[in-house]
mmCIF file of C-alpha atoms and ligand atoms in Angstrom:
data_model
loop_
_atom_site.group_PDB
_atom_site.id
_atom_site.type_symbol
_atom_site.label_atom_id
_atom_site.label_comp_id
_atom_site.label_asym_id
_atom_site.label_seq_id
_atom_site.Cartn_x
_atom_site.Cartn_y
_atom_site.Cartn_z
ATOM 1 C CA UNK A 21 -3.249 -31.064 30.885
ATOM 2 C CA UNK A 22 -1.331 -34.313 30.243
ATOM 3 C CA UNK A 23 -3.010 -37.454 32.257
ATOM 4 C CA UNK A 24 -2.332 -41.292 32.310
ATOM 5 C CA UNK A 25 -4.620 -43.463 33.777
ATOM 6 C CA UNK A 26 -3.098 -47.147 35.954
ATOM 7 C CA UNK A 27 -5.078 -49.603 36.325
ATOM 8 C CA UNK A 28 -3.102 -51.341 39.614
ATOM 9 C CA UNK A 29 -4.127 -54.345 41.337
ATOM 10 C CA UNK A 30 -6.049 -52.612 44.303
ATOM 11 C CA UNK A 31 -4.222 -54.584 46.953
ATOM 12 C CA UNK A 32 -0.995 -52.332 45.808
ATOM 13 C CA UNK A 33 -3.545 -49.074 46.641
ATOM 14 C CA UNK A 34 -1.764 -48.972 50.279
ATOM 15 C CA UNK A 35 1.856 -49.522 49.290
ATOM 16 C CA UNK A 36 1.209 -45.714 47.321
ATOM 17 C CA UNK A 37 -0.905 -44.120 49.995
ATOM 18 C CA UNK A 38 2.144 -45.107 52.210
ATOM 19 C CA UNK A 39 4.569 -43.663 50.068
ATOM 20 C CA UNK A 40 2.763 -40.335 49.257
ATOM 21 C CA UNK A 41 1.344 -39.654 53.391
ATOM 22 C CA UNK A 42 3.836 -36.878 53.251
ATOM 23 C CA UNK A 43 1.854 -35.487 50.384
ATOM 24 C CA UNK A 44 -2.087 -36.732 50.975
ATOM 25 C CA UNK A 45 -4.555 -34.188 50.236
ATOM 26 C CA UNK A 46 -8.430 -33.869 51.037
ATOM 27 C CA UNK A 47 -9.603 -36.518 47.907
ATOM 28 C CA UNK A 48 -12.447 -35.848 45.691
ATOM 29 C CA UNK A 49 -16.045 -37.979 45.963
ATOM 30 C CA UNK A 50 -15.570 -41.662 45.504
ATOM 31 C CA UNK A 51 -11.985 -41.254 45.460
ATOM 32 C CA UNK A 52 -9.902 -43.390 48.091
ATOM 33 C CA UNK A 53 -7.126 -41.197 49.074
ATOM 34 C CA UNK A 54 -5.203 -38.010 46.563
ATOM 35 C CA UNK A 55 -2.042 -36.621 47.056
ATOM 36 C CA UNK A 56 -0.098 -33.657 45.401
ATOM 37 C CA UNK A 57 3.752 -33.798 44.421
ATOM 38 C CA UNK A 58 5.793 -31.560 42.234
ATOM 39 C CA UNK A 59 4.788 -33.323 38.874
ATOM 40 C CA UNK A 60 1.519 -33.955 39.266
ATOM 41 C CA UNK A 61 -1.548 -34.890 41.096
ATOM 42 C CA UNK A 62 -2.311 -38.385 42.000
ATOM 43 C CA UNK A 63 -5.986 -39.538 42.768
ATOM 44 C CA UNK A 64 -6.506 -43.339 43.407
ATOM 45 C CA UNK A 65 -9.549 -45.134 43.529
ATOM 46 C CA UNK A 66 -10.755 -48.377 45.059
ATOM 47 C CA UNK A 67 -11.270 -50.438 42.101
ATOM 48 C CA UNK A 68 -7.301 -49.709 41.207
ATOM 49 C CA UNK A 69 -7.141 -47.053 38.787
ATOM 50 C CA UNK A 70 -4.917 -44.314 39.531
ATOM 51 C CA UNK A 71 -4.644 -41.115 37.754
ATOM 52 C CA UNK A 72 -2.143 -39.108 37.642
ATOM 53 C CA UNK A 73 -2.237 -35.217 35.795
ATOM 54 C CA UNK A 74 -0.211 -32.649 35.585
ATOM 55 C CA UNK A 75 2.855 -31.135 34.102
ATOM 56 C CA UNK A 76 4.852 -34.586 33.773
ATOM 57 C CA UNK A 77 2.555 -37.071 35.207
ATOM 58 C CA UNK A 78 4.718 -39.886 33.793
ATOM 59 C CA UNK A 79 7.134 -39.272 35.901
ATOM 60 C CA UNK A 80 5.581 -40.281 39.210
ATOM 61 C CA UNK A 81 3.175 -43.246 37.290
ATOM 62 C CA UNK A 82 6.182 -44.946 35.739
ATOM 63 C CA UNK A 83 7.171 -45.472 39.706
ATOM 64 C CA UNK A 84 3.919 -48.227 39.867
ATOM 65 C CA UNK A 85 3.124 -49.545 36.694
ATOM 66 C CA UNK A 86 4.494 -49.327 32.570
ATOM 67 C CA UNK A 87 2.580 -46.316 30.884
ATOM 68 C CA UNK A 88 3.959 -47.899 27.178
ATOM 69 C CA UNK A 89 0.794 -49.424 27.128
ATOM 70 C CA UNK A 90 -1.591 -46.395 27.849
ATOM 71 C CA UNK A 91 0.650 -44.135 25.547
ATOM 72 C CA UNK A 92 -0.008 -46.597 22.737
ATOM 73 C CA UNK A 93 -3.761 -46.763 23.064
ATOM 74 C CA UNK A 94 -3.920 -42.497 23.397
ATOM 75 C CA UNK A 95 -1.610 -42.465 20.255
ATOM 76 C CA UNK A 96 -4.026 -44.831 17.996
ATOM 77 C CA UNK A 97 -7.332 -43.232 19.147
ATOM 78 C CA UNK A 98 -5.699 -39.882 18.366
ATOM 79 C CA UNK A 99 -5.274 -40.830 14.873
ATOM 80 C CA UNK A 100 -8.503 -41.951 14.542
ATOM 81 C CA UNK A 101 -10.191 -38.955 15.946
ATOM 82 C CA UNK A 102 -8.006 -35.956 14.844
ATOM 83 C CA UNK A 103 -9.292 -35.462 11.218
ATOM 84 C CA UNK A 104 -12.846 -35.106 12.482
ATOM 85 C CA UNK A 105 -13.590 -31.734 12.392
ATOM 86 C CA UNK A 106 -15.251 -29.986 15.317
ATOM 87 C CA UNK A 107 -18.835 -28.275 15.698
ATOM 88 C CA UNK A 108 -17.616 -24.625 15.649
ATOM 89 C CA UNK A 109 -16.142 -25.263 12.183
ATOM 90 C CA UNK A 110 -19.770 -25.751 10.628
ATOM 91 C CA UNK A 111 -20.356 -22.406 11.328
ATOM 92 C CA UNK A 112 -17.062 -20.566 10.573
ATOM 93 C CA UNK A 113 -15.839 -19.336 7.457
ATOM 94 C CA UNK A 114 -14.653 -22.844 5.889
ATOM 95 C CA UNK A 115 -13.839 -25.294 2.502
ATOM 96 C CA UNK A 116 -15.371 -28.190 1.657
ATOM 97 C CA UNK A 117 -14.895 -30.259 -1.221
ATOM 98 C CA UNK A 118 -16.981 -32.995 -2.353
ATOM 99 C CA UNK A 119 -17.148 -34.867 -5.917
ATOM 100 C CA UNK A 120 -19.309 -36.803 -8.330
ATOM 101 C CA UNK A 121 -19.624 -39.380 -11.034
ATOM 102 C CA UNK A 122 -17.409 -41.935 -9.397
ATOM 103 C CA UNK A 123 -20.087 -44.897 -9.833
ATOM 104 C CA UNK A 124 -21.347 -43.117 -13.022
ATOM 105 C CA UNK A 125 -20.011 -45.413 -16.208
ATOM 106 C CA UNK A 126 -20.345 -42.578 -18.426
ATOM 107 C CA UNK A 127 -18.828 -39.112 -18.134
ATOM 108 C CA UNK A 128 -16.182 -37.422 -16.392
ATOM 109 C CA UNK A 129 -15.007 -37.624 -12.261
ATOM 110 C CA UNK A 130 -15.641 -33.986 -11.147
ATOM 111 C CA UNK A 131 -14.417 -32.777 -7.687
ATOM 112 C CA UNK A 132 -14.979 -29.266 -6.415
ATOM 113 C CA UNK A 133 -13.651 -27.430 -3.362
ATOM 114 C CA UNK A 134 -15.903 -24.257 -2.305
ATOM 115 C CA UNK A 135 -14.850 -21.411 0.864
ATOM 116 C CA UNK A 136 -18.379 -20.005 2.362
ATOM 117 C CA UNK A 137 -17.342 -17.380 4.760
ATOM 118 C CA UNK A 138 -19.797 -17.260 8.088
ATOM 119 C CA UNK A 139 -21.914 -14.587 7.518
ATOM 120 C CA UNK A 140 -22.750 -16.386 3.589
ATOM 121 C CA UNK A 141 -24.117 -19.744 5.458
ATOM 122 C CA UNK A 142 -27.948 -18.406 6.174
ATOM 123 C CA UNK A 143 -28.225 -16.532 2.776
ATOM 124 C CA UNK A 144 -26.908 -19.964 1.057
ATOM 125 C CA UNK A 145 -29.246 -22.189 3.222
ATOM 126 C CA UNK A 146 -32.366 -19.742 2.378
ATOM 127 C CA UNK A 147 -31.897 -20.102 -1.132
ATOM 128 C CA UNK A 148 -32.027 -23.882 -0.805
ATOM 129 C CA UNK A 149 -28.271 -25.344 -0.323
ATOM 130 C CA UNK A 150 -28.365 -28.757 0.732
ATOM 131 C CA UNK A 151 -27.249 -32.431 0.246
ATOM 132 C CA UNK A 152 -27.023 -32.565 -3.535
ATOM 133 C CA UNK A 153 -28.475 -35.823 -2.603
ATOM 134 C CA UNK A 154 -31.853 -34.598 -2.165
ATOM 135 C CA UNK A 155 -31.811 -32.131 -4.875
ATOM 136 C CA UNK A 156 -33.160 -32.713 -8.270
ATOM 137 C CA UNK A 157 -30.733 -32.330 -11.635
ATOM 138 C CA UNK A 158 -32.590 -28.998 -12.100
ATOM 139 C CA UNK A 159 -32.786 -27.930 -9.245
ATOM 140 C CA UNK A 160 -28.726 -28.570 -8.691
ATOM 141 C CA UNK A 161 -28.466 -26.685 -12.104
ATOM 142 C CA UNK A 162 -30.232 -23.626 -10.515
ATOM 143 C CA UNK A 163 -28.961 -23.727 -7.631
ATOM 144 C CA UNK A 164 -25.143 -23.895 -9.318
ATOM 145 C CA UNK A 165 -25.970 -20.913 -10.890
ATOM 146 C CA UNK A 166 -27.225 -18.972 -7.469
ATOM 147 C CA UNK A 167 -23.859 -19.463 -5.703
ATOM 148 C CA UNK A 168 -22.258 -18.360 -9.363
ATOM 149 C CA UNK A 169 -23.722 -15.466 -8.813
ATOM 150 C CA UNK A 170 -22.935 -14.955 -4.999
ATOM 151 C CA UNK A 171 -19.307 -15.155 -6.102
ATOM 152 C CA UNK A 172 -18.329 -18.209 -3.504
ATOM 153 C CA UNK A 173 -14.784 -18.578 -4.856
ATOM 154 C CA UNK A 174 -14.849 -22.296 -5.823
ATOM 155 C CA UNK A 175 -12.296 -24.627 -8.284
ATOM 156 C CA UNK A 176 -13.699 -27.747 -10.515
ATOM 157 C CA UNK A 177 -11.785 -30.319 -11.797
ATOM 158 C CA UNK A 178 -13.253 -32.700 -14.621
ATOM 159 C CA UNK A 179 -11.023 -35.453 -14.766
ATOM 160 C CA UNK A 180 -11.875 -36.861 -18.725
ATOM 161 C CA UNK A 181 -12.304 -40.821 -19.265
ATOM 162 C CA UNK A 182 -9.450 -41.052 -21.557
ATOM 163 C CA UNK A 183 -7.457 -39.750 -18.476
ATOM 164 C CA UNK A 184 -9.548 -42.196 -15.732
ATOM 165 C CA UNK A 185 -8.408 -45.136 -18.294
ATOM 166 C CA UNK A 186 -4.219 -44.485 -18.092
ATOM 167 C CA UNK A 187 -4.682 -44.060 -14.679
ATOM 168 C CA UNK A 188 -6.590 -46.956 -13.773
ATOM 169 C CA UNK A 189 -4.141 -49.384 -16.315
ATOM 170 C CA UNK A 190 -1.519 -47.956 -14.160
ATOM 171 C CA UNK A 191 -3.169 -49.338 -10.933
ATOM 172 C CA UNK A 192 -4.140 -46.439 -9.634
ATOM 173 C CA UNK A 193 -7.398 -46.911 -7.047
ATOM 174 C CA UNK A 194 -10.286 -44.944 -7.587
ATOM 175 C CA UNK A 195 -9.846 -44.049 -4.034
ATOM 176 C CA UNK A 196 -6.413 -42.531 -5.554
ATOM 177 C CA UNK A 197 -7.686 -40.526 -8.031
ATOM 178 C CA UNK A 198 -10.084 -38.841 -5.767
ATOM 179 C CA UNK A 199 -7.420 -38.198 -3.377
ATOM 180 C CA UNK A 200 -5.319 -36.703 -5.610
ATOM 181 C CA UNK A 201 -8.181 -34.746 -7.528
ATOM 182 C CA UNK A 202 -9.099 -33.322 -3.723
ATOM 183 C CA UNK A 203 -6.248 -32.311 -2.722
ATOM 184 C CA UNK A 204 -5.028 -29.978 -6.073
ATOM 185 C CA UNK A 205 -9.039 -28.780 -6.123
ATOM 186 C CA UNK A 206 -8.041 -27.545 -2.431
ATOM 187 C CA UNK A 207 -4.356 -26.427 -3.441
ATOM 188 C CA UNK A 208 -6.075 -24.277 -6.344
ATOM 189 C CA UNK A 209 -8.959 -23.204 -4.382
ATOM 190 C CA UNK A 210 -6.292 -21.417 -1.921
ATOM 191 C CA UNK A 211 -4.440 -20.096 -3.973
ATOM 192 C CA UNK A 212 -7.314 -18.226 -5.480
ATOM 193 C CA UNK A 213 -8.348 -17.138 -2.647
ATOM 194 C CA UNK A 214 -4.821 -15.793 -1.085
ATOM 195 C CA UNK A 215 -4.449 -14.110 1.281
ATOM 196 C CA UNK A 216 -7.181 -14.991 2.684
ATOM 197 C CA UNK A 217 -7.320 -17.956 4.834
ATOM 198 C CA UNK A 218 -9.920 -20.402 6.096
ATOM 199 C CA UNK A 219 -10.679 -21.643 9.416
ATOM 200 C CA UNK A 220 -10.590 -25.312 8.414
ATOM 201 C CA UNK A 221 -11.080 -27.304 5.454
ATOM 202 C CA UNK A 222 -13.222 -30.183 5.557
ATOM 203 C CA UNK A 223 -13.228 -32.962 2.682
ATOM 204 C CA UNK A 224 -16.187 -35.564 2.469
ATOM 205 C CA UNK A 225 -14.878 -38.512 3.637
ATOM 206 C CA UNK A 226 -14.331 -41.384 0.728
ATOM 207 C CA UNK A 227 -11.379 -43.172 2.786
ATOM 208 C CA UNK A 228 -9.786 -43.178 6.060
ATOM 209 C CA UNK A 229 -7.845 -40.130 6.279
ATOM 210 C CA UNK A 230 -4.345 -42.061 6.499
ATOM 211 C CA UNK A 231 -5.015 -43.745 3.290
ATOM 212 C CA UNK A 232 -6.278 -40.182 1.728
ATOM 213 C CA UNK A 233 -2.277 -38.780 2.863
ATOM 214 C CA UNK A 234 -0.774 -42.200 1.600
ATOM 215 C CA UNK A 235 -2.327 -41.517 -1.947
ATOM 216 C CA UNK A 236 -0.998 -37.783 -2.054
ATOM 217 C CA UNK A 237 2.331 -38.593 -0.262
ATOM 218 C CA UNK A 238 2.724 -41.159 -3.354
ATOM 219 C CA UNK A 239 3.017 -38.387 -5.327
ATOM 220 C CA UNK A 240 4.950 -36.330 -3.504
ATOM 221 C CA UNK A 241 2.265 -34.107 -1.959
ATOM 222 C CA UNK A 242 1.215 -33.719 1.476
ATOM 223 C CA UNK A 243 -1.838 -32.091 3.475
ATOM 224 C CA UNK A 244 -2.928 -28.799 3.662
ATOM 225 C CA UNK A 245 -3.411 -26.987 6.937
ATOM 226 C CA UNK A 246 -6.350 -27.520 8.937
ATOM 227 C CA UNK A 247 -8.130 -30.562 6.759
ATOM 228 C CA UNK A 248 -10.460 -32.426 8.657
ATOM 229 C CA UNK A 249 -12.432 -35.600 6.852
ATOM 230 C CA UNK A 250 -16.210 -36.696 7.666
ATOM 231 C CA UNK A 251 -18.649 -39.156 6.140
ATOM 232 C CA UNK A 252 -21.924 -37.204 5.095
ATOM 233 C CA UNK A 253 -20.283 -33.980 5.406
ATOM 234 C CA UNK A 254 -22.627 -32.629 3.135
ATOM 235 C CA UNK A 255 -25.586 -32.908 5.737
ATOM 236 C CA UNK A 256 -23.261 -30.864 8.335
ATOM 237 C CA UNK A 257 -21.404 -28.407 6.048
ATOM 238 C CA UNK A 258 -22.994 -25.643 4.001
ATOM 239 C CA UNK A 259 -19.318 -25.691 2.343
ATOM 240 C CA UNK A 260 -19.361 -29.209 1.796
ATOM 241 C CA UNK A 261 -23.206 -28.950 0.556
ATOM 242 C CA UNK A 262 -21.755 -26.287 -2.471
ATOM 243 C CA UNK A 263 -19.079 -28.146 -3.514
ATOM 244 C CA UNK A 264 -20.973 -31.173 -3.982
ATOM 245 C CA UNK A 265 -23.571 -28.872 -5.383
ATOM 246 C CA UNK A 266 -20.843 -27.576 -8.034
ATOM 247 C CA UNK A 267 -19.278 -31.018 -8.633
ATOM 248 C CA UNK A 268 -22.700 -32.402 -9.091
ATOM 249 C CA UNK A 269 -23.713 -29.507 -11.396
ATOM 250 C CA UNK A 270 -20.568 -29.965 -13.736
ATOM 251 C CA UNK A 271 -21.164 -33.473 -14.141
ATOM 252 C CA UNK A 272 -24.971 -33.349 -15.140
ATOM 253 C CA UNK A 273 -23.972 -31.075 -17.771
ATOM 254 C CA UNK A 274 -21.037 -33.149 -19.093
ATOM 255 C CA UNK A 275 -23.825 -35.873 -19.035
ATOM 256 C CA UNK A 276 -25.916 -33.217 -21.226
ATOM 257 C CA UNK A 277 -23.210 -32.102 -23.700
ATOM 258 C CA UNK A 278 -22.099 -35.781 -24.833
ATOM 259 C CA UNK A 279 -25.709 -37.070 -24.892
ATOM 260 C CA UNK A 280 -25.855 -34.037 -27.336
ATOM 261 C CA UNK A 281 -21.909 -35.111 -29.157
ATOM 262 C CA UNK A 282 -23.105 -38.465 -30.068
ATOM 263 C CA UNK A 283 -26.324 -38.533 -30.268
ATOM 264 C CA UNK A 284 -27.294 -41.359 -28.377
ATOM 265 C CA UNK A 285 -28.662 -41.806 -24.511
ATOM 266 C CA UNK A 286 -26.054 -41.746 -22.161
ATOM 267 C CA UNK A 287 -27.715 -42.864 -19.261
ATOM 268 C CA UNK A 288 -26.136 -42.298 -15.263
ATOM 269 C CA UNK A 289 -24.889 -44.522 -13.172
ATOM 270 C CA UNK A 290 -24.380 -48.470 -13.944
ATOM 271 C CA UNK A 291 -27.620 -49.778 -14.409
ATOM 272 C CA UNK A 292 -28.789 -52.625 -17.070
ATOM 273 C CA UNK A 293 -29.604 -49.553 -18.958
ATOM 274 C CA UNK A 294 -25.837 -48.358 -19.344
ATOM 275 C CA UNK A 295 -25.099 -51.887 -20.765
ATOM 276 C CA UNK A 296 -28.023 -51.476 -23.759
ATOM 277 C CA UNK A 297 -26.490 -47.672 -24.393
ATOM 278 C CA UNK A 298 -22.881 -48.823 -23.724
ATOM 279 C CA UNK A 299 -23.612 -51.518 -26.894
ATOM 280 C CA UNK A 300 -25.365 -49.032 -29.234
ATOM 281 C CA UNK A 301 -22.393 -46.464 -28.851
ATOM 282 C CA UNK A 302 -20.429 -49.674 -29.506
ATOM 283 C CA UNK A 303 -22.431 -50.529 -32.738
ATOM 284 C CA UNK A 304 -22.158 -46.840 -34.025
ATOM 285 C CA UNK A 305 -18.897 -46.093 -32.957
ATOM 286 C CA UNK A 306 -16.521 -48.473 -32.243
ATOM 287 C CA UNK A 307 -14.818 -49.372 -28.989
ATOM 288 C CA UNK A 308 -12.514 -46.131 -29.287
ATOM 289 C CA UNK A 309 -15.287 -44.330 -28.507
ATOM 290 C CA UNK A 310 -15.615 -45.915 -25.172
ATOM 291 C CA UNK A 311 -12.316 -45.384 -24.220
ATOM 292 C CA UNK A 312 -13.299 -41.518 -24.246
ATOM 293 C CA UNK A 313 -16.599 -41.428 -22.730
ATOM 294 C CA UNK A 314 -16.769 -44.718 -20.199
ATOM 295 C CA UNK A 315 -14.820 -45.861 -16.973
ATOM 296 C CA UNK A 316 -14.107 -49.096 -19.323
ATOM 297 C CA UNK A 317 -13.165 -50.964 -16.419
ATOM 298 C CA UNK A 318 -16.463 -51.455 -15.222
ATOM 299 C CA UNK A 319 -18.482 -54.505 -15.807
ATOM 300 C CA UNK A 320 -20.565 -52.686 -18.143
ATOM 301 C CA UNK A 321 -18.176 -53.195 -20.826
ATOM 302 C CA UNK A 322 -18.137 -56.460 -21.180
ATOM 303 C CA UNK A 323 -21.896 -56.920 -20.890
ATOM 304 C CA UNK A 324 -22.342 -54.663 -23.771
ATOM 305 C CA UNK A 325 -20.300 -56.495 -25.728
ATOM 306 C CA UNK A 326 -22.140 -59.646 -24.948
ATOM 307 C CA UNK A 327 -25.472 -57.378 -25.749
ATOM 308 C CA UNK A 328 -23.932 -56.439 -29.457
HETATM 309 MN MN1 MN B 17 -19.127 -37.229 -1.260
#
């Protein structure tokens, strides 16, 4: 039901009372006087605030006071709060789509989207589906090959360094790429999965979700139905738990298979340890090599070169 709230100056609190008597009803608790009109119902209270609810409340509170103001406010926090997602899709049949390597210097950006219907969420918790966070590499490898085998429909994109490297000359955000790599994980996810439908889709939250449609609207794209963004999503949302499960999967064995191409460690993330490995792929490769493998941007470049 459609409300605005006036805050009046509570001397005025009389001047309505008067101009409703015809129209004063029984009030609630703590309420100073209520009346009932056409449009809506008007409830006053001493401290000054007046609300007014009802089919077209605006039209008896723009009579005391400008509701521009309160509009504004209900528009803003509206935007804030309408991507998150509510309880009751936690437990429906949903997608969630989470991704890994982005502070990785070495090896690909993998995103994965992943629908668990309902009645999958206990078998998928009893088997061990959680934060990827607080899984070990082997056990994310097992587990990856678990909800393989339950058939959770799923789509993986690897996005390869040589790739990351255009995109980030061309000024393209990391926060970009992932929004981009999100939402076609998503768009191929449902098509897969046609006709079927989910109740929601719910995307770990890596930027505010106006930013997230500013990325996709950049390049012409625009969101799905029912997407709804969190922080820590993967704590709330078995769905959110196997896609970061899959994306986290992929990229330990990208890790694997180049460690295996060239030879050489390839450690994770951006430790002092990348630079020493960054410089002896350097050394036995040359700085084309790099170009493939690394996200060249990152500092770690130049301190290997400073290392050779
Ligand atoms: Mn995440």
């Amino acid at each position: 039901m459609p409300q605005i709230v006036l805050n009046l100056p509570p001397s005025r609190l009389n001047e309505l009372k008067t101009y409703y008597y015809k129209q004063l009803k029984t009030p609630p608790a703590h309420a100073y006087f209520a009346a009932k009109t056409p449009a809506c119902t008007i409830t006053a209270y001493k401290s000054g605030k007046v609300l007014f609810q009802g089919k077209s409340p605006e039209s008896e509170a723009n009579r005391w006071g400008s509701t521009e103001a309160v509009k504004k406010e209900k528009t803003k926090s509206s935007v804030q709060h309408a991507y998150h997602p509510k309880e009751s899709l936690f437990t429906s049949s949903h997608i969630g789509s989470d991704e890994a390597g982005t502070g990785d210097y070495f090896g690909p950006i993998t995103v994965a989207a992943a629908y668990v219907r309902s009645d999958q969420i206990a078998e998928l918790k009893a088997i061990g589906v959680k934060d990827s966070k607080h899984l070990t590499d082997p056990q994310i490898t097992m587990l990856a090959k678990k909800i393989v085998e339950m058939k959770i429909p799923y789509s993986l994109l690897r996005l390869n360094n040589e790739k990351y490297n255009q995109w980030q000359r061309k000024g393209w955000s990391q926060g970009k790429m992932k929004a981009l790599l999100h939402h076609q994980a998503l768009d191929r996810l449902l098509e897969k999965m046609a006709p079927e439908k989910p109740e929601g889709i719910l995307i770990d939250q890596f930027a505010q979700p106006n930013v997230y449609q500013k990325h996709i609207r950049s390049e012409g794209f625009s969101l799905q139905e029912n997407v709804y963004f969190m922080t820590k999503a993967e704590s709330y949302s078995i769905a959110v738990a196997v896609a970061s499960i899959i994306a986290r999967s992929a990229f330990v064995k990208a890790m694997n298979n180049l460690e295996a191409d060239i030879g050489l460690p390839v450690p994770k993330g951006a430790s002092s340890k990348v630079d020493q490995a960054a410089a002896s792929i350097l050394r036995a490769y040359g700085e084309d090599k790099l170009e493939q493998i690394a996200k060249v941007h990152f500092a770690n470049t130049q301190k290997a070169k400073k290392l050779m």
